[in-house]
Coordinates of C-alpha atoms in Angstrom, one line a residue:
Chain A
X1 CA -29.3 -27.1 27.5
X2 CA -26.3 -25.5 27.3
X3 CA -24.8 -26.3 30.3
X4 CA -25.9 -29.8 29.8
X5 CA -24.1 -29.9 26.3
X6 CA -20.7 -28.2 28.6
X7 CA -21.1 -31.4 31.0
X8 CA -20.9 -33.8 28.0
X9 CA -18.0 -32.2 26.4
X10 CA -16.2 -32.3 29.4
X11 CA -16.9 -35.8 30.6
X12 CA -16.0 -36.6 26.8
X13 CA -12.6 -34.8 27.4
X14 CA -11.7 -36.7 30.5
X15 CA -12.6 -40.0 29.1
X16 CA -9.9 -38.8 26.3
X17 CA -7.5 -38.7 28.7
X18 CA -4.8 -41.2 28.0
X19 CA -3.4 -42.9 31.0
X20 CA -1.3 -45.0 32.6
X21 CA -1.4 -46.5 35.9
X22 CA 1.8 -48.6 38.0
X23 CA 0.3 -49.7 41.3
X24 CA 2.7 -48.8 43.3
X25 CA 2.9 -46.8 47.0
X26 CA 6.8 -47.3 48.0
X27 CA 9.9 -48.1 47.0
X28 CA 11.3 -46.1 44.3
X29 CA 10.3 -44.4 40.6
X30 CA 13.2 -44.1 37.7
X31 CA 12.2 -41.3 35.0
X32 CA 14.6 -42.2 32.5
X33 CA 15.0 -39.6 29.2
X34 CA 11.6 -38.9 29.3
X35 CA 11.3 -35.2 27.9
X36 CA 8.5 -33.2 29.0
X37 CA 7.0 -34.2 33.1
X38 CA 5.3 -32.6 35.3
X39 CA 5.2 -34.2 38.8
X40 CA 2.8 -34.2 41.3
X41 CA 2.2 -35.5 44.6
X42 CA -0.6 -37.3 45.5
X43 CA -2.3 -39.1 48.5
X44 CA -3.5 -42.1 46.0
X45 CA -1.6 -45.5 46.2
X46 CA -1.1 -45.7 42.6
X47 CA 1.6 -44.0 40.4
X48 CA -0.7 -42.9 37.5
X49 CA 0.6 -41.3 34.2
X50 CA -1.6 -38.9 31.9
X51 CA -0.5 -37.5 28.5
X52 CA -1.2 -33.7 29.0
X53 CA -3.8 -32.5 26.1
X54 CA -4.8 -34.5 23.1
X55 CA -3.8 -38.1 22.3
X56 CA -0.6 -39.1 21.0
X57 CA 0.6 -37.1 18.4
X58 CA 1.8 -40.3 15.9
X59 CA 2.6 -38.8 12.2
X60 CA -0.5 -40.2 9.9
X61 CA 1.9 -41.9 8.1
X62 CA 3.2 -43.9 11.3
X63 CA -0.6 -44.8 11.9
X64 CA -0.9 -49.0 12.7
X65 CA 2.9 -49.3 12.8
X66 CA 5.3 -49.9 15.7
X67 CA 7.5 -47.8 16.4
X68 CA 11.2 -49.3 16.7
X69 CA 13.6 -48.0 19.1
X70 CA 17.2 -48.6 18.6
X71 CA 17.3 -49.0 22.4
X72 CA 15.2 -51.4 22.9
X73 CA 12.2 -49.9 24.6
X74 CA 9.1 -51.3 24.0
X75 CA 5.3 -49.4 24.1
X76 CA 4.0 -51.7 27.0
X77 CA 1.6 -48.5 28.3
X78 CA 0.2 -48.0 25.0
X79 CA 0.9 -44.1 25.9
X80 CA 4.2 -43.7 24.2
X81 CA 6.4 -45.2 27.2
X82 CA 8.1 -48.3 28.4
X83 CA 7.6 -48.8 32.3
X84 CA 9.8 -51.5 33.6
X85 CA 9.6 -53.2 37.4
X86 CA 12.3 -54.4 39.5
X87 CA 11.7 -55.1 43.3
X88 CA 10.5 -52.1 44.4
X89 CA 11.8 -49.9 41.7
X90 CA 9.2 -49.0 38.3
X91 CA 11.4 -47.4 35.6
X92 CA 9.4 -44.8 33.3
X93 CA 11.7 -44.6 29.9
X94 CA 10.5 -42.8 26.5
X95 CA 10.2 -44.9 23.6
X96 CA 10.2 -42.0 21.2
X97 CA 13.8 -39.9 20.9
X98 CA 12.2 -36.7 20.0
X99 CA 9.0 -37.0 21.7
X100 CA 7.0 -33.9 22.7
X101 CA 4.1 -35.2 25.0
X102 CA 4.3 -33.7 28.6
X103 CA 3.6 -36.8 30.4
X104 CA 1.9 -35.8 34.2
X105 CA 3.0 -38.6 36.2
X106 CA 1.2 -38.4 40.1
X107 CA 3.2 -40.1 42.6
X108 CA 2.2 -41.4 46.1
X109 CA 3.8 -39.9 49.2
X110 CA 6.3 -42.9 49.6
X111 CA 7.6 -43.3 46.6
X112 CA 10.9 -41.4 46.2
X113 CA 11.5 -40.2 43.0
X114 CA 14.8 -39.9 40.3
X115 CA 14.4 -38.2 37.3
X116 CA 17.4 -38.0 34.5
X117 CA 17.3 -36.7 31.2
X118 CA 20.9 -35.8 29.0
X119 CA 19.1 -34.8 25.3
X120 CA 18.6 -31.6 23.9
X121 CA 14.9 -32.7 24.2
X122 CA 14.7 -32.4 27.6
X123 CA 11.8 -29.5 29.1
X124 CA 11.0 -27.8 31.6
X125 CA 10.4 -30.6 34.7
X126 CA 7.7 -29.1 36.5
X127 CA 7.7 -30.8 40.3
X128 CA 4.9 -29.7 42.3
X129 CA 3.8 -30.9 45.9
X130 CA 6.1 -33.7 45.9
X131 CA 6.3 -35.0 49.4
X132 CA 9.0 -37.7 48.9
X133 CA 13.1 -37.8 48.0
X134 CA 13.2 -36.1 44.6
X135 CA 16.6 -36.7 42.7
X136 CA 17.2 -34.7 39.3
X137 CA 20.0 -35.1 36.6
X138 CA 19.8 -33.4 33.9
X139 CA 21.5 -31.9 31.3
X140 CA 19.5 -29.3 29.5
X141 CA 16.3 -29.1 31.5
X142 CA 14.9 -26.0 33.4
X143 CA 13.7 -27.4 37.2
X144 CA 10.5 -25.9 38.9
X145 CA 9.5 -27.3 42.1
X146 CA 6.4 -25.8 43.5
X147 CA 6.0 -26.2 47.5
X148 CA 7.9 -29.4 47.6
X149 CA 8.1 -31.1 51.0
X150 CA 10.9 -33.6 50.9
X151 CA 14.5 -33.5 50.9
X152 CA 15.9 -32.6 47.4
X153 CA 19.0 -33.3 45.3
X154 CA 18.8 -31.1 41.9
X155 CA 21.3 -30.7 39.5
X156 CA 21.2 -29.5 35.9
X157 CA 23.8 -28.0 33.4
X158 CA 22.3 -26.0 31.3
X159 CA 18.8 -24.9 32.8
X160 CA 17.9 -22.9 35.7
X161 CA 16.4 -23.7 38.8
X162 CA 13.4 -22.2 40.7
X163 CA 11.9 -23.6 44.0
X164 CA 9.4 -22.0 46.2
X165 CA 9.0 -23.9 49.3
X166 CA 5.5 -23.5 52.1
X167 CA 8.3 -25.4 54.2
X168 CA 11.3 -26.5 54.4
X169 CA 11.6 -30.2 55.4
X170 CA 13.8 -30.8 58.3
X171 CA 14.9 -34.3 57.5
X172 CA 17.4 -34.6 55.1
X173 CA 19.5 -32.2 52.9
X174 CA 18.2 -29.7 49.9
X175 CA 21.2 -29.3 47.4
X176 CA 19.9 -27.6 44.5
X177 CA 22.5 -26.9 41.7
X178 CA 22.8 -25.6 38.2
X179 CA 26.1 -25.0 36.2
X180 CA 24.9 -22.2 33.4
X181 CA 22.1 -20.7 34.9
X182 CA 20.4 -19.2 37.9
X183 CA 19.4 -20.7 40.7
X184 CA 16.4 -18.8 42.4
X185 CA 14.7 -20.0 45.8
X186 CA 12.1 -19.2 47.9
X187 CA 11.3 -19.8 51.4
X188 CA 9.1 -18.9 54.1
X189 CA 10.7 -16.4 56.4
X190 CA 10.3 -18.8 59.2
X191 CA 12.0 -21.4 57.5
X192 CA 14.8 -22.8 59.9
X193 CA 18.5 -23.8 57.9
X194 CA 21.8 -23.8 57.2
X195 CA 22.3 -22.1 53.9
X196 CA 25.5 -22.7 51.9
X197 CA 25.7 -20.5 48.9
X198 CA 28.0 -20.7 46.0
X199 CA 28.9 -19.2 42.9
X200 CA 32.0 -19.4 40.8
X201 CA 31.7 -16.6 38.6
X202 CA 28.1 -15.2 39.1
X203 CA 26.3 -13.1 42.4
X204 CA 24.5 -14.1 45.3
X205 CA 21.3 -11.8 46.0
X206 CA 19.0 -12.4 48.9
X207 CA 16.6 -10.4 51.6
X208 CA 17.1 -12.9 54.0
X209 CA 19.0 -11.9 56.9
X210 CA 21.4 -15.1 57.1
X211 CA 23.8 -15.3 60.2
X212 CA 27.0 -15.9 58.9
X213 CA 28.3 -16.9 62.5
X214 CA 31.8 -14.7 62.4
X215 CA 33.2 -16.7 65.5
X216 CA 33.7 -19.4 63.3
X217 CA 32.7 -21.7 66.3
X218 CA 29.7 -23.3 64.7
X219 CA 30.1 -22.7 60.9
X220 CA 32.8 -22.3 58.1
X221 CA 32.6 -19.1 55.7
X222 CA 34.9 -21.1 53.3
X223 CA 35.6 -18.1 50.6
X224 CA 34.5 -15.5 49.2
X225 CA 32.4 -17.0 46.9
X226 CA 31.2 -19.7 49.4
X227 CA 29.3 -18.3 51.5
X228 CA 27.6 -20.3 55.2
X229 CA 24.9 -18.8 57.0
X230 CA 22.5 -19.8 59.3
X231 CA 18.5 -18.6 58.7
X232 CA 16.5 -18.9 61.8
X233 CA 18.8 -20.3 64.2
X234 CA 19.9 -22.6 61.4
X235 CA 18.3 -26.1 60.9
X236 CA 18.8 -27.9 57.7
X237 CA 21.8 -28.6 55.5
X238 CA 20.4 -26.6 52.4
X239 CA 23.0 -25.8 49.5
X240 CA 22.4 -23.8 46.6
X241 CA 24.7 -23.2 43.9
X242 CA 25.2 -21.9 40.3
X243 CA 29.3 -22.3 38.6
X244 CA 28.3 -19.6 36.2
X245 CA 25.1 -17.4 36.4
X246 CA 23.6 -15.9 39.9
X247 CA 21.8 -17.2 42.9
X248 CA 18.5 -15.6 44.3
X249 CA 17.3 -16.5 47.8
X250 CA 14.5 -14.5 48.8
X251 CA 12.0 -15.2 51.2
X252 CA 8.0 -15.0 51.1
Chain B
X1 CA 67.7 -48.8 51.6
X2 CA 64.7 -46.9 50.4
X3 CA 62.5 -46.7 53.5
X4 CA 58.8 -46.9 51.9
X5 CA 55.2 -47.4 54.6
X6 CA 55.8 -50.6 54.9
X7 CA 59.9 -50.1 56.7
X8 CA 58.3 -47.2 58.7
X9 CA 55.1 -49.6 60.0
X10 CA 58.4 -52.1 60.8
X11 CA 60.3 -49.5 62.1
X12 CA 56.8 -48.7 64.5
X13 CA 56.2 -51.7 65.1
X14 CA 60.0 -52.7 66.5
X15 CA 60.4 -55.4 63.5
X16 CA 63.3 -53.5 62.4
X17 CA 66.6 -55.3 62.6
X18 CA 69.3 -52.6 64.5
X19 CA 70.8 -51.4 61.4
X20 CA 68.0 -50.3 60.0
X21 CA 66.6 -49.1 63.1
X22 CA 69.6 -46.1 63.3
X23 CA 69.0 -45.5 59.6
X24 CA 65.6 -44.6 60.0
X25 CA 65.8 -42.5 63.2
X26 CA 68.5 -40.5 61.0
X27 CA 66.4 -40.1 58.1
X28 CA 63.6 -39.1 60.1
X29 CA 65.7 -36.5 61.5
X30 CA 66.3 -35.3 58.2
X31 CA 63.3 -35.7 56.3
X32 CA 60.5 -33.8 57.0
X33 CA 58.0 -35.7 54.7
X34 CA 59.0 -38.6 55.8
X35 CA 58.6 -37.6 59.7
X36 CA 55.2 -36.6 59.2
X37 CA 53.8 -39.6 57.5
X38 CA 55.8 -41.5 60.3
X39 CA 54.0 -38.7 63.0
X40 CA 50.3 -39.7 61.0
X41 CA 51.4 -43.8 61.1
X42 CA 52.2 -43.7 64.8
X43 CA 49.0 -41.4 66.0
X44 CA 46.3 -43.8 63.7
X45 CA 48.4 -46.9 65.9
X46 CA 48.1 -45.0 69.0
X47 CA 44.4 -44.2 68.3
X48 CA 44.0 -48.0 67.1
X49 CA 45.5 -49.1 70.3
X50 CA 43.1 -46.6 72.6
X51 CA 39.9 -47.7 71.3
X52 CA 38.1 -49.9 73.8
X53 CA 37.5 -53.8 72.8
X54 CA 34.1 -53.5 72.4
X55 CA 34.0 -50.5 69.8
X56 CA 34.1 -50.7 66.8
X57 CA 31.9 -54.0 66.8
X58 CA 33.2 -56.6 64.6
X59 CA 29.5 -55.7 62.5
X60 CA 30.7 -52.2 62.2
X61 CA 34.5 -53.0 61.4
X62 CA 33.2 -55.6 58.6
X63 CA 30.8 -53.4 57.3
X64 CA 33.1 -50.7 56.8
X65 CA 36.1 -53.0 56.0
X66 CA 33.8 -54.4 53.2
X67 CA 33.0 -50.5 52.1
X68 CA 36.7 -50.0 51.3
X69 CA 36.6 -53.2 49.5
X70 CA 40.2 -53.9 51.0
X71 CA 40.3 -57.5 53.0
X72 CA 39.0 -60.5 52.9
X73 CA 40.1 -62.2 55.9
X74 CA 38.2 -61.9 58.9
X75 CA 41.2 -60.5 62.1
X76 CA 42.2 -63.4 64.6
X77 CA 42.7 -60.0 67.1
X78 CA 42.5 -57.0 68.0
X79 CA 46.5 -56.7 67.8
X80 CA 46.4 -58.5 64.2
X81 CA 43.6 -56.4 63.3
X82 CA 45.2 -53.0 64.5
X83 CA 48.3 -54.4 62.7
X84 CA 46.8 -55.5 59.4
X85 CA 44.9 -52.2 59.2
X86 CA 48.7 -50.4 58.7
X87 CA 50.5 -53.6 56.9
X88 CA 47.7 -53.2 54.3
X89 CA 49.1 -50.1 52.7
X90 CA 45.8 -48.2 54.1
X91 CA 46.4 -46.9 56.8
X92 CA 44.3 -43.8 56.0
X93 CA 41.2 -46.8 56.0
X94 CA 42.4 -47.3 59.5
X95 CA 42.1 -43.7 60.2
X96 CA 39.0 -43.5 59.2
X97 CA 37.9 -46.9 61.3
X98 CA 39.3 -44.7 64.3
X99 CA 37.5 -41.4 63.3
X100 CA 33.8 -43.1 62.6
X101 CA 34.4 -45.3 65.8
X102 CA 34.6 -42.0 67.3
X103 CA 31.3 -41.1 65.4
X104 CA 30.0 -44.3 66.9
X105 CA 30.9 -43.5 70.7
X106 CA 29.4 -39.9 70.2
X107 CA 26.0 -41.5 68.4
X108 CA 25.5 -43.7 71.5
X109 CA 26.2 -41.3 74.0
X110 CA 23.9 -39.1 72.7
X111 CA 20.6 -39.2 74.6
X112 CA 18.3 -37.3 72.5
X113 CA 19.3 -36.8 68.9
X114 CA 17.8 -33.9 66.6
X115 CA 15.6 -36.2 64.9
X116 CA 15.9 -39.8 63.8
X117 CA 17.1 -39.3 60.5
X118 CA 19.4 -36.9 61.5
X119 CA 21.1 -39.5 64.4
X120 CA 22.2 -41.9 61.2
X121 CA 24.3 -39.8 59.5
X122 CA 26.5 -39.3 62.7
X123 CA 27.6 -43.4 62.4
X124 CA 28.9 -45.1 59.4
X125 CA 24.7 -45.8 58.2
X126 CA 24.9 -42.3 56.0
X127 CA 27.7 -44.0 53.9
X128 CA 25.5 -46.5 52.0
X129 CA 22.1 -45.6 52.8
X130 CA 19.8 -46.1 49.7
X131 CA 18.7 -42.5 50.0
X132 CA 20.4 -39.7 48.2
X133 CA 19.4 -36.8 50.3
X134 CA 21.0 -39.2 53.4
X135 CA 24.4 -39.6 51.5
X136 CA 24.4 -35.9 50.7
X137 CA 23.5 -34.7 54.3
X138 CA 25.7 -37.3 56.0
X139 CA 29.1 -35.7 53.7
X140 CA 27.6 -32.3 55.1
X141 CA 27.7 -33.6 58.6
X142 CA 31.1 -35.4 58.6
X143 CA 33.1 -32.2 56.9
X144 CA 31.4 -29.6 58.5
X145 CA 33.2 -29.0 61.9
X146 CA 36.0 -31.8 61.2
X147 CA 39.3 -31.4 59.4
X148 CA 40.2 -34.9 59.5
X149 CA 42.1 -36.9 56.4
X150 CA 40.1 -40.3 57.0
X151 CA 36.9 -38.3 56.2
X152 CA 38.9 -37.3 52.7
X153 CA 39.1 -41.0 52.4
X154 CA 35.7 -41.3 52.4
X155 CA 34.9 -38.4 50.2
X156 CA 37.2 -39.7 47.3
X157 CA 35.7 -43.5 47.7
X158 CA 32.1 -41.7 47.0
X159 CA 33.7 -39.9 44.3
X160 CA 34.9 -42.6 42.7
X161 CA 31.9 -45.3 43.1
X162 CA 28.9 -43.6 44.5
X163 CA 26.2 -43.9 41.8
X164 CA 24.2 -40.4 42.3
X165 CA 26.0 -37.6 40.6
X166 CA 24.5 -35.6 43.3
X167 CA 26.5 -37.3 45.9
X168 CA 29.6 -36.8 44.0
X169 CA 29.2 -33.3 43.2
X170 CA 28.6 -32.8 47.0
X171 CA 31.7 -34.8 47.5
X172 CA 33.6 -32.6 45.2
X173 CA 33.1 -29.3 47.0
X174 CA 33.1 -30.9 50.3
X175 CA 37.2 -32.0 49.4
X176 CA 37.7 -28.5 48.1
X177 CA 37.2 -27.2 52.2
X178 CA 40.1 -29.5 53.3
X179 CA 44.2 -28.5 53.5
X180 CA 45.1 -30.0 50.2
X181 CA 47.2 -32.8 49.8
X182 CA 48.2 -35.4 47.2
X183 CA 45.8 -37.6 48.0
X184 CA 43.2 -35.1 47.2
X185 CA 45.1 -33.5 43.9
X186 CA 45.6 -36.9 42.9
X187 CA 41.9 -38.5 43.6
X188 CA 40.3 -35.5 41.7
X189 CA 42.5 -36.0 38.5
X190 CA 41.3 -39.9 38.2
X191 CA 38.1 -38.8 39.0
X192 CA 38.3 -36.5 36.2
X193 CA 39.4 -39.3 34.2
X194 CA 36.6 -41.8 34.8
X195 CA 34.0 -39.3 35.1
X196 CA 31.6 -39.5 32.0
X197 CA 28.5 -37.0 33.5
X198 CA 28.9 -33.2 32.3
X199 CA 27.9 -31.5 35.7
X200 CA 30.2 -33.7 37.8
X201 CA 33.5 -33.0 35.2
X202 CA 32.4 -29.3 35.0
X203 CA 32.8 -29.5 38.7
X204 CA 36.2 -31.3 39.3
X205 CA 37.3 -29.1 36.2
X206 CA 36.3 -26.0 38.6
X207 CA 37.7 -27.5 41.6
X208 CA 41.4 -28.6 40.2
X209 CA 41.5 -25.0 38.5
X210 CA 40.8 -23.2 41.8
X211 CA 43.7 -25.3 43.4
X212 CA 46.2 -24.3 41.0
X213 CA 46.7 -28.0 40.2
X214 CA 49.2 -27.6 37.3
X215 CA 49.0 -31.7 36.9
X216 CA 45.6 -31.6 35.7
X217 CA 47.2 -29.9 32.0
X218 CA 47.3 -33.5 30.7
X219 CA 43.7 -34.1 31.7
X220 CA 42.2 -30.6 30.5
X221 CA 44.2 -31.3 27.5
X222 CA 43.3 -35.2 27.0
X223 CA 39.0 -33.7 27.4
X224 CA 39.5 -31.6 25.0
X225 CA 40.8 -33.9 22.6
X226 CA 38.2 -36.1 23.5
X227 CA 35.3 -36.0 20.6
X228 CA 33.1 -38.1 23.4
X229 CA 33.4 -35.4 26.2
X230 CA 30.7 -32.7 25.2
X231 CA 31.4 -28.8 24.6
X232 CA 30.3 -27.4 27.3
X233 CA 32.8 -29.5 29.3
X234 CA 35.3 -28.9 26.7
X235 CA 34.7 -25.1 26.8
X236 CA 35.5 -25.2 30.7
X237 CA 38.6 -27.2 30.7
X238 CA 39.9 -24.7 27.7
X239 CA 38.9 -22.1 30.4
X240 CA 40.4 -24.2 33.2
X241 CA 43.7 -24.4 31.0
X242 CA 43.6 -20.9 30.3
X243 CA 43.9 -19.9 33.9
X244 CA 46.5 -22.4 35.2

């Protein structure tokens, strides 16, 4: 009896689950000021969007109105958000300014995927087994990416940025860069690239034994805080940088 | 007479009249500057002149023509082409045509590339390829070995117009590895200008500080003035100001 009464509170959980769904398996996804997402890869064909925990937290008072925003953005997911299509592009926008619903949004393996977020609002983006282009601009959000398997262009002013790679795709660039705080990566040590390091006025820590190629035949060690070296025989382009706080590379 | 590009392209290109002809071989004599942007004219001619008919295609050369948003007019030939590539006042564009032609003869040559992905950035394709991580790989590729002045070209054109703040940031340090010269002073202080996105100002802030560049006070000064521009920015360029 009990476990039967288990089964029917979690089947009634799941049916709770609000969600969104954008079927689409290519092109590209826009995740514009949308506070609180966690990303994650999936093999679907569908881009589907869940509000992590409970239903929308609208004030009683707010209940059976509309809410305006000066924007422009209308609810059209009935999940707090205005999704947009154009071509092959679906834009995800908030409706709410100071929303705090952590929205998991599961995107198929073709889709590549820019996120950008400039309030004071903006969380922690959690990334995890993303398998496609993943872009980042943001202003005060912290960036994890969790065993991410496509090329990567991260930036972020005032968070920090983690990665822990399985691999390290071979196909494109990996730039990962933060302005006031660290900047901490980890790789496999069989991970083939070409590492450029930077940091303006922080340190640069790592266990990796990096070949910094002293003939200068192959690679540039452009200054003291710049910093080229090769992991592996090299392989590729993979920049990491922080203007004021420290950069860890450390490998598994 | 003031002898500006367009007298020394003449001058190159025998159009001068006597007269001016012994002026200009004195002043070039005399005037260092002006004998090395006469020395850079005549090599990009040279170069333009060396390049086989067939390369770069008239797809590639329009393509990239278009890119630098700087004629309209298809050439009538190869000579007018060469010729309106230095009359147009940008003759580091034709540089660059010369330099990614190059890029193009090596691509083709090249039996086995690396890996598919990694063969496009080696031709013009990297420039406006819809992916990021492409654009960012292929500024990694061209500035990596090469210290060549039509690839600065390229870098401030992306830093100016290229849509992905990633891109520009990469295009900001990549400028910061080459000999400086005006060009590059002066294309990072109107970036500065028009740049509205925190991480990419922070950036050129960092960059035009660790040159020295004494003309970016009016910049540093005009952010800070700004009410727009936001602290953290403003904190940096009363930092950058500090040190200069």
């Amino acid at each position: 009896m009990k476990s039967f009464t288990c089964f029917l509170l979690m089947l009634c959980s799941t049916s709770l689950v609000a969600q969104y769904t954008i079927s689409q398996n290519s092109g590209k996804l826009k995740i514009i000021e949308v506070n609180e997402v966690t990303l994650e890869g999936h093999a679907g064909s569908d881009i589907i969007i869940e509000v992590e925990g409970e239903e929308s937290h609208i004030p009683e008072r707010a209940k059976g109105l509309k809410l305006l925003s000066p924007a422009g953005l209308e609810d059209n997911t009935g999940i707090g958000l205005s999704v947009t299509k154009d071509g092959t592009t679906s834009t995800i926008q908030e409706v709410s300014n100071r929303s705090d619903e952590r929205y998991i949004i599961k995107v198929p393996t073709g889709v590549a995927i820019y996120y950008e977020c400039s309030t004071h609002q903006g969380e922690t983006l959690i990334a995890q087994d993303i398998a496609s282009e993943l872009e980042v601009s943001a202003n005060f959000n912290d960036v994890r990416i969790i065993n991410p398997t496509g090329p990567l262009a991260i930036s972020t002013v005032h968070g920090s940025i983690e990665a822990e790679f399985e691999n390290v795709n071979q196909d494109n660039s990996i730039s990962l860069h933060a302005v006031h705080d660290h900047v901490d990566v980890t790789v496999p040590s069989s991970a083939k690239a070409n590492f450029m390091l930077s940091t303006s006025w922080g340190e640069m820590f790592t266990d990796l034994d990096l070949d910094f190629g002293h003939d200068d035949s192959d690679m540039r060690r452009v200054s003291s805080n710049k910093m080229v070296g090769k992991f592996n025989g090299g392989g590729v382009d993979f920049s990491i940088r922080s203007t004021h706080d420290d950069i860890y590379l450390r490998k598994k | 007479m003031k002898v500006d590009q367009e007298m020394l392209i003449k001058y190159l290109l025998g159009e001068t009249t006597t007269m001016e002809n012994a002026m200009i071989t004195n002043l070039l004599e005399e005037d260092l500057t002006l004998q090395k942007e006469y020395q850079e004219l005549a090599k990009i001619w040279s170069e333009l002149e060396s390049l086989p008919d067939e390369l770069p295609s008239q797809k590639m050369e329009h393509r990239f023509t278009h890119w630098l948003d700087s004629m309209s007019e298809v050439p009538a030939s190869r000579k007018s082409s060469r010729v309106m590539w230095l009359r147009s006042g940008r003759w580091a564009a034709a540089a660059a045509v010369v330099l990614l032609a190059g890029f193009f003869v090596f691509h083709q040559s090249k039996s086995t590339p690396v890996s598919e992905s990694r063969s496009t950035v080696t031709g013009i394709e990297w420039v406006s390829s819809p992916s990021t991580t492409e654009r960012i790989q292929g500024i990694y590729h061209a500035t990596m070995k090469e210290h060549d002045p039509a690839i600065v070209q390229i870098l401030l054109k992306l830093l100016r117009e290229d849509e992905s703040d990633n891109v520009r940031l990469t295009a900001v340090e990549a400028l910061q590895t080459f000999p400086l010269t005006d060009d590059i002073k002066i294309g990072l202080i109107q970036a500065l200008e028009k740049e509205e996105k925190p991480v990419v100002q922070i950036a050129l802030i960092s960059a035009l500080v660790g040159l020295s560049d004494h003309d970016a006070k009016p910049q540093l000064e005009a952010l800070i003035g700004n009410e727009d521009v936001e602290k953290t920015v403003k904190d940096e360029a009363q930092l950058g100001l500090l040190r200069l």
